[in-house]
GROMACS .gro file of C-alpha atoms in nm:
model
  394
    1UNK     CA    1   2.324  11.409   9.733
    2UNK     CA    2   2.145  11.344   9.439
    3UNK     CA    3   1.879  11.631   9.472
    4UNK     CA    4   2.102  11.883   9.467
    5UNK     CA    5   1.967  12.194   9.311
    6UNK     CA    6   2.134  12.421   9.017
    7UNK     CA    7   2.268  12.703   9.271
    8UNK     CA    8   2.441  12.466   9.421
    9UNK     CA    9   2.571  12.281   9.126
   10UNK     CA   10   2.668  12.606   8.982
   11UNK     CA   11   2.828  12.760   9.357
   12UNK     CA   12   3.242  12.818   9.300
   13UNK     CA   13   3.359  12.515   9.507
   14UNK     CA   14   3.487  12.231   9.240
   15UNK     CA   15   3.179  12.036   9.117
   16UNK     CA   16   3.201  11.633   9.121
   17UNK     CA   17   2.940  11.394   8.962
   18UNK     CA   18   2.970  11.071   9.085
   19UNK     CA   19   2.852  10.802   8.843
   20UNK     CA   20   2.803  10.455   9.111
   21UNK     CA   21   2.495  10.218   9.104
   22UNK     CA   22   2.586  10.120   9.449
   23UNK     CA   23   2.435  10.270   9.703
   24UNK     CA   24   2.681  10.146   9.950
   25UNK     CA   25   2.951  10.297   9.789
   26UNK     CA   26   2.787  10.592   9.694
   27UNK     CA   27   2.761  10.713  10.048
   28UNK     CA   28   3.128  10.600  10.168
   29UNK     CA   29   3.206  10.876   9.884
   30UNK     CA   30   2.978  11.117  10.034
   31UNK     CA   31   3.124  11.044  10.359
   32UNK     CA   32   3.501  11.107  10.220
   33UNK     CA   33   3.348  11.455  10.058
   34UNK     CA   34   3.181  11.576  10.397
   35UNK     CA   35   3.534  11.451  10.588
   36UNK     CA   36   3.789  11.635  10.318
   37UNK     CA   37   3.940  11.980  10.332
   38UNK     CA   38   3.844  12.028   9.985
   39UNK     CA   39   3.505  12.181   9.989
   40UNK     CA   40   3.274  12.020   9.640
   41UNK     CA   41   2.968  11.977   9.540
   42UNK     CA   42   2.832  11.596   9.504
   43UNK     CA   43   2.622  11.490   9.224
   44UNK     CA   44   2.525  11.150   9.211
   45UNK     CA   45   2.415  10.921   8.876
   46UNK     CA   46   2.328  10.570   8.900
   47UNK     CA   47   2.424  10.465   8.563
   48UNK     CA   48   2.592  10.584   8.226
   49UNK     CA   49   2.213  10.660   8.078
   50UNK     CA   50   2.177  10.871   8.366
   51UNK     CA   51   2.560  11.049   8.362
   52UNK     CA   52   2.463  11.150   8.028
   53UNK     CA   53   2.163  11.348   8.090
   54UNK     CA   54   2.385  11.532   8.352
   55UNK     CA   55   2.664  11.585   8.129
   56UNK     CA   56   2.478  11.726   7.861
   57UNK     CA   57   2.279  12.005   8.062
   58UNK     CA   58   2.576  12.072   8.285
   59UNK     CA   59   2.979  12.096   8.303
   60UNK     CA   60   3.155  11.898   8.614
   61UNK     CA   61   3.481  11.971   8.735
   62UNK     CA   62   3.577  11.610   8.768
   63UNK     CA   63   3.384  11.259   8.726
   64UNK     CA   64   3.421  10.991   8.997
   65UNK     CA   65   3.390  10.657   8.756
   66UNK     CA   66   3.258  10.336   8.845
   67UNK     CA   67   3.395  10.124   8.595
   68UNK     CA   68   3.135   9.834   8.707
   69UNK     CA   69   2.790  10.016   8.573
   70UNK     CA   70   2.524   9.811   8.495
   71UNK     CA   71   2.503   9.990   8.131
   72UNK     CA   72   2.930  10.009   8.131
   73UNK     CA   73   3.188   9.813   8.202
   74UNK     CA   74   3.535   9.856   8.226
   75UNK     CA   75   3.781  10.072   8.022
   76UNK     CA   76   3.406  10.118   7.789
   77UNK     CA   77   3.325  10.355   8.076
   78UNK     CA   78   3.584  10.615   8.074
   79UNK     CA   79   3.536  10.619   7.639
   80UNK     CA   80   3.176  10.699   7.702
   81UNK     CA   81   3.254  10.969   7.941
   82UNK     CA   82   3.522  11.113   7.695
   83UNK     CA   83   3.227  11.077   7.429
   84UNK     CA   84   3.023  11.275   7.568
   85UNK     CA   85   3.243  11.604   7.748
   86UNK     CA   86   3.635  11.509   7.702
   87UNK     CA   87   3.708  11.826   7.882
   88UNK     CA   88   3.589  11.702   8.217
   89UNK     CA   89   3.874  11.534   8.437
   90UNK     CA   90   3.788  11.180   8.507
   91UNK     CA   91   3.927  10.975   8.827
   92UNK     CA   92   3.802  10.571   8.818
   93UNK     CA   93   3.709  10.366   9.132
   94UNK     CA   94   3.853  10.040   9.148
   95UNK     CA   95   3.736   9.763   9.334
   96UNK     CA   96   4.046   9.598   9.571
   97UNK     CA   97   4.158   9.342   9.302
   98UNK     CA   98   4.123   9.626   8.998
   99UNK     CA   99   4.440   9.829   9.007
  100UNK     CA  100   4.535   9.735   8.711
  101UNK     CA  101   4.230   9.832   8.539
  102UNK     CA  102   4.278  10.154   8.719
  103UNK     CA  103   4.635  10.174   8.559
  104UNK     CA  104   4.519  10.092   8.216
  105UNK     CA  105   4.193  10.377   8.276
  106UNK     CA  106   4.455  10.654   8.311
  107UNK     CA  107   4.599  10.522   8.024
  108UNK     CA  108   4.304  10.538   7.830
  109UNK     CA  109   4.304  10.923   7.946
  110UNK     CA  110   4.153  10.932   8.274
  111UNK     CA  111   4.370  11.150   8.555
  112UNK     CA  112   4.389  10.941   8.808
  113UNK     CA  113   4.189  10.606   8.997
  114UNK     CA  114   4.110  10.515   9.387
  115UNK     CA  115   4.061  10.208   9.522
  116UNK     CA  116   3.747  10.168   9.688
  117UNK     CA  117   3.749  10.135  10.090
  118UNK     CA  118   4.130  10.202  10.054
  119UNK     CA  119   4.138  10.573  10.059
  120UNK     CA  120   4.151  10.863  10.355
  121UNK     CA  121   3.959  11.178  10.329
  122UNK     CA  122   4.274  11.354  10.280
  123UNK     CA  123   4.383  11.172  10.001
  124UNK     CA  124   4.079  11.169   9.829
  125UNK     CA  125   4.040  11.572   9.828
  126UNK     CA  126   4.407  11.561   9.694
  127UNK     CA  127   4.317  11.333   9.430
  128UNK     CA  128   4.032  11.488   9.316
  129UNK     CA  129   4.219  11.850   9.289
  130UNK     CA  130   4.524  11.716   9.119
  131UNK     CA  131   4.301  11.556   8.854
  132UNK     CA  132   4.135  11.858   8.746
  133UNK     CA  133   4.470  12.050   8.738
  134UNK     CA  134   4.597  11.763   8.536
  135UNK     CA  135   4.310  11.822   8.309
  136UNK     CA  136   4.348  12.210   8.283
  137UNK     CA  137   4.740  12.135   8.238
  138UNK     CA  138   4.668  11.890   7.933
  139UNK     CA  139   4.415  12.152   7.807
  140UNK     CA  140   4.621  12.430   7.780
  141UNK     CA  141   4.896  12.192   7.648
  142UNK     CA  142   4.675  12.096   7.331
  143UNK     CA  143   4.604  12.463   7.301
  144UNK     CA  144   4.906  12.574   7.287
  145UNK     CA  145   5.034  12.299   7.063
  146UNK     CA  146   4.728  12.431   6.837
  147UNK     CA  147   4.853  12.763   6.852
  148UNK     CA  148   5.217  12.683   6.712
  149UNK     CA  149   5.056  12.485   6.458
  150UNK     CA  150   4.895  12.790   6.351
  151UNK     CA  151   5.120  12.988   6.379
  152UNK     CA  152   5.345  12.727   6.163
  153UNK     CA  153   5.082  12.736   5.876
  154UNK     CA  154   5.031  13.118   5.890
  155UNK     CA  155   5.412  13.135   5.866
  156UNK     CA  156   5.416  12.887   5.537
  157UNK     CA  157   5.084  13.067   5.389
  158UNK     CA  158   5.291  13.416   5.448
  159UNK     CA  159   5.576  13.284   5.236
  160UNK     CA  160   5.351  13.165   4.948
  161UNK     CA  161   5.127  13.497   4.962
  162UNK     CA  162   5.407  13.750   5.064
  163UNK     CA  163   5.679  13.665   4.798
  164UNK     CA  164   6.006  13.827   4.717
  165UNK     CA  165   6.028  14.039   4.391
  166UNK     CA  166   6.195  13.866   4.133
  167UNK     CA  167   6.402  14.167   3.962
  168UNK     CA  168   6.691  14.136   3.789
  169UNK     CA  169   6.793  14.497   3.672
  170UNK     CA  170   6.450  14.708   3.679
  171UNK     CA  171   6.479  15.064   3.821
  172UNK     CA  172   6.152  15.041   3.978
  173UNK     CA  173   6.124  15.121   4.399
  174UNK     CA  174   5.856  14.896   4.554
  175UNK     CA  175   5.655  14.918   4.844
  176UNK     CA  176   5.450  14.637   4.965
  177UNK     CA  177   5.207  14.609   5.270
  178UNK     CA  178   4.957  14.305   5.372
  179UNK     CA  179   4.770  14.352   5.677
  180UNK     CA  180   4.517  14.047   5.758
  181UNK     CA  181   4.176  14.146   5.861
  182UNK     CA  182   4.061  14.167   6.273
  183UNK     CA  183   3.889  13.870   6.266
  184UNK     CA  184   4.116  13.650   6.058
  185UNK     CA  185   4.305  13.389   6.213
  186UNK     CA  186   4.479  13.299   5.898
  187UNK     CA  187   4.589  13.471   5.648
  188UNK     CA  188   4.326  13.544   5.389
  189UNK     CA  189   4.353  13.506   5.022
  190UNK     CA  190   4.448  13.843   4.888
  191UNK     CA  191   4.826  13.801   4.730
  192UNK     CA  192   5.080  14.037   4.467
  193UNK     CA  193   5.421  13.974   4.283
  194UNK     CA  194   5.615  14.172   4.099
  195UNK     CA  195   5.830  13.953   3.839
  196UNK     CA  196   6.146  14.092   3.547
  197UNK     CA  197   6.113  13.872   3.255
  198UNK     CA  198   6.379  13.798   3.029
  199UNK     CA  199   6.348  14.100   2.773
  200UNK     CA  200   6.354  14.335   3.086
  201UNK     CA  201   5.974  14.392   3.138
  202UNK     CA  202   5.826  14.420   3.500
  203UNK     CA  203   5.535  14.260   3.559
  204UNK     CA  204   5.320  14.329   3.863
  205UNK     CA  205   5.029  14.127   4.004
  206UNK     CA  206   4.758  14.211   4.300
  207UNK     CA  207   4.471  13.966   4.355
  208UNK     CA  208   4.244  13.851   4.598
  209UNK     CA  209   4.029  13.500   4.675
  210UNK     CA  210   3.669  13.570   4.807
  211UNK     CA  211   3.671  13.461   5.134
  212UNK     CA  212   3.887  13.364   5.421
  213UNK     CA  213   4.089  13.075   5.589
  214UNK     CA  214   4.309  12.847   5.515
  215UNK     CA  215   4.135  12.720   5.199
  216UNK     CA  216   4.116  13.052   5.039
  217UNK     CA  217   4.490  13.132   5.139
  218UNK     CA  218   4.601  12.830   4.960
  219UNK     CA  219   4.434  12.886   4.648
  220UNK     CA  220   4.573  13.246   4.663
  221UNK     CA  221   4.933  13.052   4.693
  222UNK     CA  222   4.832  12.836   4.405
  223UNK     CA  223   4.767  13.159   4.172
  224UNK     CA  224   5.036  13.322   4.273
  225UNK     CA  225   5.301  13.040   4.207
  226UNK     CA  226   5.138  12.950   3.852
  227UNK     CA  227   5.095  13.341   3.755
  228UNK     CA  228   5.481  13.372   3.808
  229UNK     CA  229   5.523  13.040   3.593
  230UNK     CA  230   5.324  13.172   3.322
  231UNK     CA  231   5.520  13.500   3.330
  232UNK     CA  232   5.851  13.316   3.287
  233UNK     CA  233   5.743  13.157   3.044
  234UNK     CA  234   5.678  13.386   2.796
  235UNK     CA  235   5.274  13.385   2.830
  236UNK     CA  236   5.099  13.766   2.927
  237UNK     CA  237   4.747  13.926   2.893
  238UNK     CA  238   4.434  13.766   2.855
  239UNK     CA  239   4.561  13.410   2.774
  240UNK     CA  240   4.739  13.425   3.095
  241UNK     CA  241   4.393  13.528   3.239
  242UNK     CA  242   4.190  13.235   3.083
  243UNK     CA  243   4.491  12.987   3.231
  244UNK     CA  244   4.438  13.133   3.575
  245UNK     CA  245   4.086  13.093   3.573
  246UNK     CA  246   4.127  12.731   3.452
  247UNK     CA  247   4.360  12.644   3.750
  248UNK     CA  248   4.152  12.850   3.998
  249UNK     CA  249   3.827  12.622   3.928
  250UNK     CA  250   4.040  12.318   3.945
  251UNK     CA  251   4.148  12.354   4.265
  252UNK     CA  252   3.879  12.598   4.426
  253UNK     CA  253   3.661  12.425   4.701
  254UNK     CA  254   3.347  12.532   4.669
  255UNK     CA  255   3.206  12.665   4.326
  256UNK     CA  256   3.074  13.014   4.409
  257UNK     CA  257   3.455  13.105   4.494
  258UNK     CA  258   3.593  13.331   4.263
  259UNK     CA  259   3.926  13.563   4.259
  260UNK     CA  260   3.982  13.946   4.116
  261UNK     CA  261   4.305  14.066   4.012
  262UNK     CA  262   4.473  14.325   3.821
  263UNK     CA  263   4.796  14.294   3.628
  264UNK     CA  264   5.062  14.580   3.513
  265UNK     CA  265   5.328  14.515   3.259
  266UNK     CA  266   5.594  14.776   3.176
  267UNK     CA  267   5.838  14.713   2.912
  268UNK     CA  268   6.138  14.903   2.953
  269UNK     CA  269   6.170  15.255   2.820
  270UNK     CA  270   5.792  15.320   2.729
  271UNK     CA  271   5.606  15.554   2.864
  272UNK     CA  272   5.287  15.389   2.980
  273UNK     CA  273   5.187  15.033   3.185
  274UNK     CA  274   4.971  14.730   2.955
  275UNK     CA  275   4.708  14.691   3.227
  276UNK     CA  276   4.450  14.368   3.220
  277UNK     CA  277   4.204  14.376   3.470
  278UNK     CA  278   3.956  14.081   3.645
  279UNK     CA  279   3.695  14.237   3.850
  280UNK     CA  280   3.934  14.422   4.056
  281UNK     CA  281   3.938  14.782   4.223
  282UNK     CA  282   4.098  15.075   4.000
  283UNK     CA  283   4.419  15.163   4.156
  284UNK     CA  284   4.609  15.508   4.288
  285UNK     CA  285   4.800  15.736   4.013
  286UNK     CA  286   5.060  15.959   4.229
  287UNK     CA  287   5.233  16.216   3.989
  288UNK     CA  288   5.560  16.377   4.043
  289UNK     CA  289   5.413  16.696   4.127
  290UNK     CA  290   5.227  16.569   4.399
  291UNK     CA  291   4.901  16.463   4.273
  292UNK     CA  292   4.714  16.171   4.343
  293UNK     CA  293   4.404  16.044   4.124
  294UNK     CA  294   4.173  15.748   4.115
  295UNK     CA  295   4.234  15.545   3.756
  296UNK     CA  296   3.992  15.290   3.615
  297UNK     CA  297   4.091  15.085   3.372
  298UNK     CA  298   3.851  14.841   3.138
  299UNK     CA  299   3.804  14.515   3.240
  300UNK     CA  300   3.627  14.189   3.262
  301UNK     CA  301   3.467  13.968   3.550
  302UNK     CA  302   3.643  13.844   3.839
  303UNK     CA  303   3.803  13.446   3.755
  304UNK     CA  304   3.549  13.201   3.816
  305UNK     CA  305   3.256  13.400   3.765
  306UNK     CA  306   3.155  13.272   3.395
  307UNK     CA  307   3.409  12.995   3.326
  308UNK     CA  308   3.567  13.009   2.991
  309UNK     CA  309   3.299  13.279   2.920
  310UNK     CA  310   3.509  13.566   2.999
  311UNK     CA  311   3.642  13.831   2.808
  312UNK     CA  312   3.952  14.039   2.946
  313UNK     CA  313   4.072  14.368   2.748
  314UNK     CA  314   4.399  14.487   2.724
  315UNK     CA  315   4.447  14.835   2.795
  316UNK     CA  316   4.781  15.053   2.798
  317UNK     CA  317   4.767  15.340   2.982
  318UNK     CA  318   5.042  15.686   3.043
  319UNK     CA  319   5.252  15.680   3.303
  320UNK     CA  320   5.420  15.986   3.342
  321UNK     CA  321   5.768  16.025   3.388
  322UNK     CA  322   5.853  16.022   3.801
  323UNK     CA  323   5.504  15.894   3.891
  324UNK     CA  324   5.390  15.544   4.083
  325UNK     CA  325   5.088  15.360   4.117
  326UNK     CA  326   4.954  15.197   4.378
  327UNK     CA  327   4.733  14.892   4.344
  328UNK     CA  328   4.567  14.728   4.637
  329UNK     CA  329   4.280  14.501   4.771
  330UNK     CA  330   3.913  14.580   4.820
  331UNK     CA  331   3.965  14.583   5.187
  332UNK     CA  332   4.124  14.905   5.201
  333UNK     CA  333   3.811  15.119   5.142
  334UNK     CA  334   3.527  14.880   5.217
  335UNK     CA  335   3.565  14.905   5.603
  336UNK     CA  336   3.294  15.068   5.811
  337UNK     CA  337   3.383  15.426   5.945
  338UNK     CA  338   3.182  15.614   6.207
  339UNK     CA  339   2.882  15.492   6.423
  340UNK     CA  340   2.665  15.366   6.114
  341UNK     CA  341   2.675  15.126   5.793
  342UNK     CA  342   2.868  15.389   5.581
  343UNK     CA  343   3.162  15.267   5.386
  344UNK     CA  344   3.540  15.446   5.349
  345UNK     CA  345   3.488  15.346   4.993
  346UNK     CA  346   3.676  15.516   4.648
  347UNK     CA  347   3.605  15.883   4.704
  348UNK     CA  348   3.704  15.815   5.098
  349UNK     CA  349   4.011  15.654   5.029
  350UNK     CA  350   4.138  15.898   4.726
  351UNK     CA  351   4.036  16.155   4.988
  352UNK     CA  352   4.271  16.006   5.231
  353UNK     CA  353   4.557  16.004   4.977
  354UNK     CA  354   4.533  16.296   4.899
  355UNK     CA  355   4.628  16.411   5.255
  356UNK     CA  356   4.942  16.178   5.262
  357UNK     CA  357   5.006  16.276   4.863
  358UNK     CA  358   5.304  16.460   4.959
  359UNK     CA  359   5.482  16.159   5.149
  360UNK     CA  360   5.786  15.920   5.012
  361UNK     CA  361   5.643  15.535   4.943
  362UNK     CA  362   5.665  15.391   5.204
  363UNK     CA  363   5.509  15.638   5.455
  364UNK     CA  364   5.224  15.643   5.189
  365UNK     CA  365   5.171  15.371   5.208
  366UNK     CA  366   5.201  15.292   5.569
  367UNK     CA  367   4.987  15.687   5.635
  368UNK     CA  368   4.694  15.572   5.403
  369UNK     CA  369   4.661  15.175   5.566
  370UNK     CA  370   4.668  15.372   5.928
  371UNK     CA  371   4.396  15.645   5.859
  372UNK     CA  372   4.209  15.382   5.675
  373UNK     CA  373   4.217  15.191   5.979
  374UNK     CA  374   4.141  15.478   6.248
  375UNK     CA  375   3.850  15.573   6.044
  376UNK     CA  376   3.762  15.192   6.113
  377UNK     CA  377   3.824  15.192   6.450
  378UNK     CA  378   3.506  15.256   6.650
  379UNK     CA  379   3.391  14.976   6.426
  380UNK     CA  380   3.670  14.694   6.607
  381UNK     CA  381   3.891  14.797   6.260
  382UNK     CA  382   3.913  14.664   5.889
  383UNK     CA  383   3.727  14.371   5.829
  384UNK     CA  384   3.912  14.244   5.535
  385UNK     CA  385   4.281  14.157   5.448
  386UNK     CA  386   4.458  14.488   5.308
  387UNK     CA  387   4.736  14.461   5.070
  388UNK     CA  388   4.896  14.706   4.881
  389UNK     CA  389   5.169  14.711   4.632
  390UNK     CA  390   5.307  15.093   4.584
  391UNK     CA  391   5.544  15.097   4.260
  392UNK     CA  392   5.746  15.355   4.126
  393UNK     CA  393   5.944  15.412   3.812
  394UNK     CA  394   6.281  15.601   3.790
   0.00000   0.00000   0.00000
């Protein structure tokens, strides 16, 4: 029993390790094994020490506990096995007088206990195979009560990222996408608005955190709440900037992370945008005729970079009558297309919109995100959250 070999440690019948120091009992359990209809595979340990090195170098299916080691006593035993692997399903052996240690062991999280010299062949194969489907049953449980959690804070991080426009009278058609990257779990920390102010202006933000998860979306939250603040209350352009980047390196959790963003305000009846930009990508200029072209606008560093060293320019810029623009995140063009390293990038990307110029927003939008994406495909898809805000002024 106790020399068993890997293959057969590793063979598909369930695998048991029995932890027992006595050697009497040890074989009345290998005699129940040989006499059950459930076919295992017997593993013996002598003490805790000894369970140990077996549990670390190898998985069980289930763990037949003495709870009278000589380096373990007691409800001590079943925490030490849970210490080490508290995946493994764990069934106690009881001495005649001990059923209510056993009792207080599967409270204490084992599956189930036997009582020593007490149990049939029978019922001990039963035992042993309801105790690791207890075990897989309480696994998936957790798992899937991990999932709705998840799925919970995705749904909360959504609402703070993914806002409502706040427009009060504007005659301005907007189109906004946010698709989170293939190996994101969370939402990332790429985030927009679009907010009316009181003397009728539309103001339109696009930003994104560096990095992902959950600490990353809720900075992105953070500056997305307190830009809309400061846009209520009466405070634009670079000062707006500067308070940003004050807020972000409060409540950023690591020092190197940083933010880009670009911000568009159009006052009504003017002809052109007041753009400030913070390390961000240029954007899309669609004309009414059907044109598309790549526009760069002056700018300073991303927020965070060189705190309270940072200059950001304010540049208008002509927007012609009938014609949208379409800001978005990095991750629209920085995916990986073909077999190699090459990158979509600017050219790739004004290349694609160009083929979908024609189209009304929201197919636009939707067209360029899906060839971006195909182009991505043989790579497992964008890497990066994608979000775009498409606006357009009648």
């Amino acid at each position: 029993m106790g020399g068993a070999g890997a293959e057969a440690w590793q063979s598909p019948d369930p695998s048991v390790l029995l932890v027992e120091d006595d050697a009497g009992d040890a074989l009345l359990v290998e005699e129940l094994v040989a006499d059950s209809t459930l076919k295992m595979r017997l593993r013996w340990a002598r003490s805790m020490a000894e369970a140990r090195e077996v549990l670390a170098a190898e998985v069980p299916d289930c763990v037949l506990l003495d709870l009278n080691l000589p380096d373990a006593r007691g409800l001590e035993a079943v925490s030490m096995i849970q210490s080490v692997n508290d995946q493994v399903a764990v069934v106690v052996l009881t001495g005649l007088a001990e059923e209510e240690t056993g009792l207080a062991a599967v409270a204490a999280g084992a599956q189930d206990y036997l009582v020593k010299g007490r149990v049939e062949p029978e019922l001990f194969g039963r035992a042993v195979r309801y105790a690791i489907q207890r075990k897989q049953a309480e696994q998936a449980a957790v798992a899937l009560q991990a999932s709705q959690m998840q799925a919970q804070e995705n749904a909360r991080l959504e609402r703070g990222l993914l806002p409502r426009p706040l427009l009060r009278d504007a005659d301005v058609d907007i189109v906004t996408r946010y698709r989170p990257g293939r190996a994101q779990a969370l939402l990332g920390g790429d985030f927009y608005d679009i907010v009316q102010s009181g003397d009728g202006s539309v103001h339109a933000l696009i930003g994104d955190v560096s990095g992902h998860g959950p600490d990353e979306a809720a900075l992105g939250v953070a500056l997305r709440i307190a830009w809309r603040t400061l846009v209520l209350s009466g405070i634009t352009g670079a000062g707006q900037l500067a308070r940003l980047e004050e807020i972000l390196v409060a409540e950023r959790a690591r020092t190197h992370v940083f933010a880009t963003l670009t911000v568009l305000t159009a006052q009504p009846g003017t002809p052109h945008v007041r753009v400030v930009r913070a390390g961000h990508p240029g954007m899309l200029l669609r004309t009414a005729d059907g044109g598309v072209r790549w526009v760069e606008i002056d700018g300073g560093p991303a927020l965070g970079v060189v705190p309270g060293g940072a200059h950001w320019p304010e540049r208008d810029m002509a927007v012609p009558a009938g014609a949208a623009l379409v800001l978005f995140t990095d991750g629209l063009f920085e995916g990986y297309i073909g077999e190699g390293k090459e990158r979509l990038g600017e050219d790739g990307l004004l290349r694609l919109a160009r083929e979908v110029a024609g189209y009304e927003p929201a197919p636009f939008v939707d067209g360029l995100i899906e060839r971006a994406e195909a182009l991505a495909e043989s790579q497992g898809g964008l890497d990066d959250d994608v979000a775009v805000l498409h606006l357009r002024w009648n």
